[in-house]
């Protein structure tokens, strides 16, 4: 499920540094971590653009392959 800008709940949580939400959402749907929305941005992109280092760390912990995308 996405909003009007095609952002997922995981992308929004990552961009806001909500690491507990990131973990819960990943547990509910592990594939969500690689969903690209508008402009091809994933949750990792949102975390990087917002400077959310903790989000970046958690996303990498949950899926180390993200850095190969």
mmCIF file of C-alpha atoms in Angstrom:
data_model
loop_
_atom_site.group_PDB
_atom_site.id
_atom_site.type_symbol
_atom_site.label_atom_id
_atom_site.label_comp_id
_atom_site.label_asym_id
_atom_site.label_seq_id
_atom_site.Cartn_x
_atom_site.Cartn_y
_atom_site.Cartn_z
ATOM 1 C CA UNK A 1 0.000 0.000 0.000
ATOM 2 C CA UNK A 2 1.329 3.420 -0.943
ATOM 3 C CA UNK A 3 0.231 7.016 -0.613
ATOM 4 C CA UNK A 4 -0.486 9.389 -3.511
ATOM 5 C CA UNK A 5 3.264 9.915 -4.043
ATOM 6 C CA UNK A 6 3.760 6.097 -4.124
ATOM 7 C CA UNK A 7 5.655 6.078 -0.810
ATOM 8 C CA UNK A 8 5.341 2.999 1.379
ATOM 9 C CA UNK A 9 4.948 3.061 5.148
ATOM 10 C CA UNK A 10 8.466 1.628 5.330
ATOM 11 C CA UNK A 11 9.866 4.474 3.231
ATOM 12 C CA UNK A 12 8.170 7.045 5.439
ATOM 13 C CA UNK A 13 9.427 5.368 8.616
ATOM 14 C CA UNK A 14 12.961 5.187 7.209
ATOM 15 C CA UNK A 15 12.927 8.865 6.312
ATOM 16 C CA UNK A 16 11.793 9.764 9.813
ATOM 17 C CA UNK A 17 14.251 7.543 11.676
ATOM 18 C CA UNK A 18 11.538 5.328 13.158
ATOM 19 C CA UNK A 19 13.647 2.209 13.527
ATOM 20 C CA UNK A 20 11.107 0.255 15.596
ATOM 21 C CA UNK A 21 8.511 0.789 12.870
ATOM 22 C CA UNK A 22 11.042 -0.299 10.241
ATOM 23 C CA UNK A 23 11.572 -3.585 12.085
ATOM 24 C CA UNK A 24 7.838 -4.242 12.520
ATOM 25 C CA UNK A 25 7.012 -3.440 8.895
ATOM 26 C CA UNK A 26 9.857 -5.642 7.682
ATOM 27 C CA UNK A 27 8.608 -8.502 9.849
ATOM 28 C CA UNK A 28 5.115 -8.126 8.368
ATOM 29 C CA UNK A 29 6.365 -7.929 4.766
ATOM 30 C CA UNK A 30 10.090 -8.527 4.120
ATOM 31 C CA UNK A 31 9.691 -7.723 0.417
ATOM 32 C CA UNK A 32 8.645 -4.176 1.247
ATOM 33 C CA UNK A 33 12.265 -3.246 1.843
ATOM 34 C CA UNK A 34 12.960 -3.407 -1.905
ATOM 35 C CA UNK A 35 9.787 -1.738 -3.171
ATOM 36 C CA UNK A 36 10.613 1.319 -5.253
ATOM 37 C CA UNK A 37 8.092 4.120 -5.431
ATOM 38 C CA UNK A 38 8.079 7.380 -7.297
ATOM 39 C CA UNK A 39 11.411 8.090 -9.046
ATOM 40 C CA UNK A 40 12.523 4.572 -8.135
ATOM 41 C CA UNK A 41 13.257 5.469 -4.516
ATOM 42 C CA UNK A 42 13.325 2.713 -1.912
ATOM 43 C CA UNK A 43 13.211 3.023 1.866
ATOM 44 C CA UNK A 44 17.017 3.186 1.804
ATOM 45 C CA UNK A 45 16.893 6.212 -0.507
ATOM 46 C CA UNK A 46 14.497 7.982 1.872
ATOM 47 C CA UNK A 47 16.758 7.257 4.839
ATOM 48 C CA UNK A 48 19.851 8.530 3.022
ATOM 49 C CA UNK A 49 18.130 11.663 1.714
ATOM 50 C CA UNK A 50 16.914 12.482 5.232
ATOM 51 C CA UNK A 51 20.287 11.745 6.846
ATOM 52 C CA UNK A 52 18.766 9.054 9.074
ATOM 53 C CA UNK A 53 21.866 7.041 9.933
ATOM 54 C CA UNK A 54 20.031 4.748 12.357
ATOM 55 C CA UNK A 55 17.482 3.904 9.668
ATOM 56 C CA UNK A 56 20.263 3.163 7.199
ATOM 57 C CA UNK A 57 21.934 0.823 9.685
ATOM 58 C CA UNK A 58 18.709 -1.052 10.438
ATOM 59 C CA UNK A 59 17.786 -1.395 6.760
ATOM 60 C CA UNK A 60 21.265 -2.749 6.010
ATOM 61 C CA UNK A 61 21.029 -5.128 8.987
ATOM 62 C CA UNK A 62 17.696 -6.445 7.724
ATOM 63 C CA UNK A 63 18.889 -6.809 4.104
ATOM 64 C CA UNK A 64 22.642 -6.434 3.429
ATOM 65 C CA UNK A 65 21.936 -6.939 -0.278
ATOM 66 C CA UNK A 66 20.400 -3.463 -0.411
ATOM 67 C CA UNK A 67 23.797 -1.993 -1.128
ATOM 68 C CA UNK A 68 23.966 -3.998 -4.366
ATOM 69 C CA UNK A 69 20.759 -2.558 -5.800
#
